[in-house]
Coordinates of C-alpha atoms and ligand atoms in Angstrom, one line a residue:
G1 CA -27.9 -69.5 8.1
V2 CA -27.5 -68.9 4.4
R3 CA -29.2 -66.4 2.1
F4 CA -32.7 -66.4 0.7
V5 CA -34.3 -63.8 -1.4
V6 CA -37.8 -63.2 -2.9
Q7 CA -37.7 -61.0 -6.0
E8 CA -41.0 -59.6 -7.3
H9 CA -40.7 -59.7 -11.1
W10 CA -43.1 -57.8 -13.4
A11 CA -42.4 -59.4 -16.8
R12 CA -45.0 -60.8 -19.1
N13 CA -46.7 -61.9 -15.9
L14 CA -46.3 -60.6 -12.4
H15 CA -44.7 -63.3 -10.2
F16 CA -42.4 -63.8 -7.3
D17 CA -39.0 -65.6 -7.5
L18 CA -38.0 -67.5 -4.4
R19 CA -34.3 -68.2 -4.4
L20 CA -32.3 -70.2 -1.8
E21 CA -28.5 -70.2 -1.6
L22 CA -27.4 -73.8 -1.9
D23 CA -24.1 -75.3 -3.0
G24 CA -22.9 -72.0 -4.3
V25 CA -25.9 -71.1 -6.5
L26 CA -29.4 -69.8 -6.0
K27 CA -31.9 -72.6 -6.3
S28 CA -35.0 -70.8 -7.8
W29 CA -38.7 -71.2 -7.9
A30 CA -41.2 -68.9 -9.6
V31 CA -44.3 -68.5 -7.4
P32 CA -47.1 -67.1 -9.6
K33 CA -49.3 -65.9 -6.7
G34 CA -46.5 -65.1 -4.3
P35 CA -45.9 -66.5 -0.8
S36 CA -48.8 -66.6 1.7
V37 CA -48.2 -66.2 5.4
R38 CA -51.6 -67.8 6.2
A39 CA -51.0 -71.2 7.9
E40 CA -51.1 -74.1 5.5
E41 CA -52.2 -72.0 2.5
K42 CA -50.4 -73.7 -0.5
R43 CA -48.8 -71.8 -3.3
L44 CA -47.6 -73.3 -6.5
A45 CA -43.8 -72.9 -6.9
V46 CA -42.4 -73.8 -10.3
H47 CA -38.7 -74.8 -10.2
V48 CA -36.7 -72.8 -12.6
E49 CA -33.0 -72.6 -13.6
D50 CA -30.3 -71.8 -11.0
H51 CA -29.1 -68.2 -10.7
P52 CA -25.6 -67.0 -9.6
V53 CA -25.5 -65.9 -6.0
E54 CA -24.7 -62.3 -7.0
Y55 CA -28.1 -62.1 -8.5
A56 CA -29.7 -62.0 -5.0
N57 CA -29.2 -58.3 -4.7
F58 CA -30.5 -57.4 -8.2
E59 CA -33.3 -55.0 -8.6
G60 CA -34.0 -52.6 -11.5
V61 CA -35.3 -52.9 -15.0
I62 CA -34.4 -55.6 -17.5
P63 CA -34.5 -53.9 -20.9
A64 CA -37.1 -54.9 -23.5
G65 CA -35.8 -57.7 -25.8
N66 CA -33.9 -59.4 -23.0
Y67 CA -34.9 -62.6 -21.2
G68 CA -37.2 -61.6 -18.3
A69 CA -37.7 -58.1 -19.6
G70 CA -39.5 -56.0 -17.0
S71 CA -39.0 -54.7 -13.5
V72 CA -37.6 -56.5 -10.5
I73 CA -37.6 -55.5 -6.8
V74 CA -36.1 -57.3 -3.8
W75 CA -39.4 -57.9 -2.1
D76 CA -37.8 -59.7 0.9
R77 CA -34.5 -61.2 1.8
G78 CA -32.7 -62.6 4.8
T79 CA -31.3 -66.0 5.9
Y80 CA -32.7 -69.5 6.2
R81 CA -31.8 -72.7 7.8
S82 CA -33.3 -76.2 8.1
F83 CA -35.2 -77.0 11.2
K84 CA -34.7 -80.7 10.6
P85 CA -31.3 -82.5 11.2
E86 CA -31.1 -83.8 7.6
P87 CA -28.7 -81.5 5.5
I88 CA -30.5 -79.1 3.3
G89 CA -28.9 -80.6 0.1
E90 CA -30.3 -84.0 0.9
Q91 CA -33.7 -82.5 1.6
Y92 CA -33.5 -80.8 -1.8
E93 CA -32.6 -84.1 -3.6
R94 CA -35.5 -85.8 -1.8
G95 CA -37.9 -83.0 -2.9
K96 CA -39.0 -81.7 0.5
L97 CA -37.4 -78.8 2.2
E98 CA -38.2 -77.9 5.8
L99 CA -37.1 -74.3 6.2
E100 CA -37.0 -71.6 8.8
L101 CA -36.9 -68.1 7.3
F102 CA -35.4 -65.0 8.9
G103 CA -36.5 -62.2 6.5
H104 CA -38.0 -58.7 6.9
K105 CA -41.4 -60.0 5.9
L106 CA -41.2 -63.8 5.9
G107 CA -40.4 -65.7 9.1
G108 CA -41.0 -68.9 10.9
R109 CA -41.3 -72.4 9.5
W110 CA -42.1 -73.2 5.9
T111 CA -42.3 -76.3 3.7
L112 CA -41.3 -76.4 0.1
V113 CA -42.3 -79.8 -1.4
R114 CA -42.2 -81.3 -4.8
M115 CA -45.5 -82.7 -6.0
S116 CA -45.5 -86.4 -6.7
K117 CA -44.8 -87.4 -10.3
S118 CA -43.6 -83.9 -11.1
E119 CA -40.2 -82.5 -11.9
K120 CA -41.0 -78.9 -11.8
D121 CA -44.1 -78.3 -9.8
W122 CA -43.5 -77.8 -6.1
L123 CA -45.7 -76.3 -3.3
L124 CA -44.7 -73.6 -0.9
L125 CA -46.6 -73.3 2.4
K126 CA -46.4 -71.6 5.7
K127 CA -46.5 -74.0 8.6
A128 CA -48.8 -73.2 11.5
D129 CA -46.6 -71.3 14.1
T130 CA -46.5 -68.0 15.8
A131 CA -45.1 -66.3 12.6
A132 CA -48.3 -67.3 10.6
R133 CA -50.7 -64.4 10.0
D134 CA -54.2 -64.1 8.8
Q135 CA -53.4 -61.4 6.3
D136 CA -52.4 -60.8 2.7
I137 CA -48.7 -60.0 3.1
L138 CA -48.4 -59.0 -0.6
E139 CA -51.0 -56.3 -0.2
R140 CA -49.8 -55.3 3.2
A141 CA -46.1 -55.0 2.4
P142 CA -45.7 -54.5 -1.3
R143 CA -42.4 -52.5 -1.4
S144 CA -38.8 -53.4 -2.0
V145 CA -36.9 -53.9 1.3
I146 CA -33.9 -52.2 -0.4
C147 CA -35.2 -49.1 -2.2
G148 CA -38.8 -48.8 -0.9
L149 CA -40.3 -48.8 -4.4
T150 CA -43.1 -51.1 -5.6
V151 CA -42.4 -53.2 -8.7
Q152 CA -44.8 -50.9 -10.6
E153 CA -42.9 -47.8 -9.6
M154 CA -39.6 -49.5 -10.5
R155 CA -40.8 -49.8 -14.1
D156 CA -41.0 -46.0 -14.3
V157 CA -37.4 -45.4 -13.0
P158 CA -35.6 -45.5 -16.3
G159 CA -38.0 -42.9 -17.8
W160 CA -37.8 -40.8 -14.7
L161 CA -33.9 -40.9 -14.7
A162 CA -33.9 -40.0 -18.4
G163 CA -36.1 -37.0 -17.7
L164 CA -33.9 -36.0 -14.8
R165 CA -30.7 -36.3 -17.0
A166 CA -32.3 -34.1 -19.7
R167 CA -33.3 -31.5 -17.1
L168 CA -29.8 -31.5 -15.6
A169 CA -28.3 -31.1 -19.1
E170 CA -30.7 -28.2 -19.8
L171 CA -29.5 -26.5 -16.6
G172 CA -25.9 -27.0 -17.6
A173 CA -25.0 -29.4 -14.8
A174 CA -21.4 -30.9 -14.8
R175 CA -21.2 -34.1 -16.8
G176 CA -17.9 -35.5 -15.5
T177 CA -16.3 -35.8 -12.1
V178 CA -16.7 -32.9 -9.7
D179 CA -14.3 -32.1 -6.9
A180 CA -16.6 -31.6 -3.9
H181 CA -14.1 -29.4 -2.2
Q182 CA -14.4 -26.9 -5.1
V183 CA -18.2 -26.7 -4.6
K184 CA -19.5 -23.9 -2.4
H185 CA -22.3 -24.6 0.1
M186 CA -25.4 -22.7 -0.7
L187 CA -25.7 -20.3 2.2
A188 CA -28.3 -17.7 3.1
T189 CA -27.4 -14.1 2.2
L190 CA -28.4 -11.1 4.3
A191 CA -30.4 -8.5 2.4
E192 CA -31.8 -5.1 3.4
T193 CA -35.2 -5.5 1.8
P194 CA -37.2 -8.2 0.1
F195 CA -37.0 -8.3 -3.7
S196 CA -38.2 -10.2 -6.6
R197 CA -35.8 -11.1 -9.4
P198 CA -35.8 -13.8 -12.2
G199 CA -33.8 -16.9 -11.1
W200 CA -34.6 -16.5 -7.5
I201 CA -37.1 -18.2 -5.3
F202 CA -37.8 -17.6 -1.6
E203 CA -38.1 -20.2 1.1
I204 CA -38.2 -20.2 4.8
K205 CA -34.7 -20.4 6.3
Y206 CA -34.4 -23.3 8.7
D207 CA -31.2 -23.4 10.8
G208 CA -29.2 -26.5 10.4
V209 CA -26.3 -27.9 8.5
R210 CA -25.8 -27.5 4.7
V211 CA -24.3 -30.6 3.2
I212 CA -22.5 -31.5 0.0
A213 CA -22.5 -35.2 -0.6
E214 CA -19.5 -36.7 -2.4
R215 CA -19.4 -40.2 -3.9
R216 CA -16.3 -42.0 -5.1
G217 CA -17.2 -45.5 -6.2
E218 CA -18.9 -47.1 -3.2
E219 CA -17.6 -44.5 -0.7
V220 CA -19.8 -41.6 0.3
R221 CA -18.7 -38.6 2.3
M222 CA -20.7 -35.7 3.6
L223 CA -19.1 -32.3 3.7
G224 CA -21.2 -30.1 6.0
R225 CA -21.1 -26.6 7.4
S226 CA -23.7 -24.8 9.5
G227 CA -25.8 -22.3 7.8
Ligands
LIG1 MN1 -38.8 -64.2 -12.8

């Protein structure tokens, strides 16, 4: 199959963007109420402009003043295929897609159909099959399948990161590249008697492995030693 993604987008209005990879782009529909996994429950899906395929993995915050400003999470993703012999491109041209979804949250057979006498308004509905559920999937599974945050929590991430950066600067943390091999693991130290001293905190010592994580671009390495 090829990719599909459902991004939850909290802009001026909260909505869900269903995107299907087709002919090298993401065909896109904005679903104001989000998908329903209840059999035959129709949801309006407004056809919007195509997006580049790279956009399928985007989640984060679109800054104020930009188009679509607000927060985005990847609410679901996976692959899809047609369960009818007609090629998906022809189904799209005809205005009726018969889809089988293989996502984390959405599965089974779906229909996406253009309303008569309309260019932009389509309907999305779950077909009655074993993947249909009598539940509110949006309420039951609200989090990103990538980072685990809700779209509301995602909106707080830039502020949270700014606070973290300010705190790290306050503590004199390195601002440039750090050579992980030059960093010493924090190990427990033997002492004769307990003491209290500014700059120290006491915690239970669990046995295990102390790890320094090093990231170079996309590559992450863990340097561990027992302690
Ligand atoms: Mn959107």
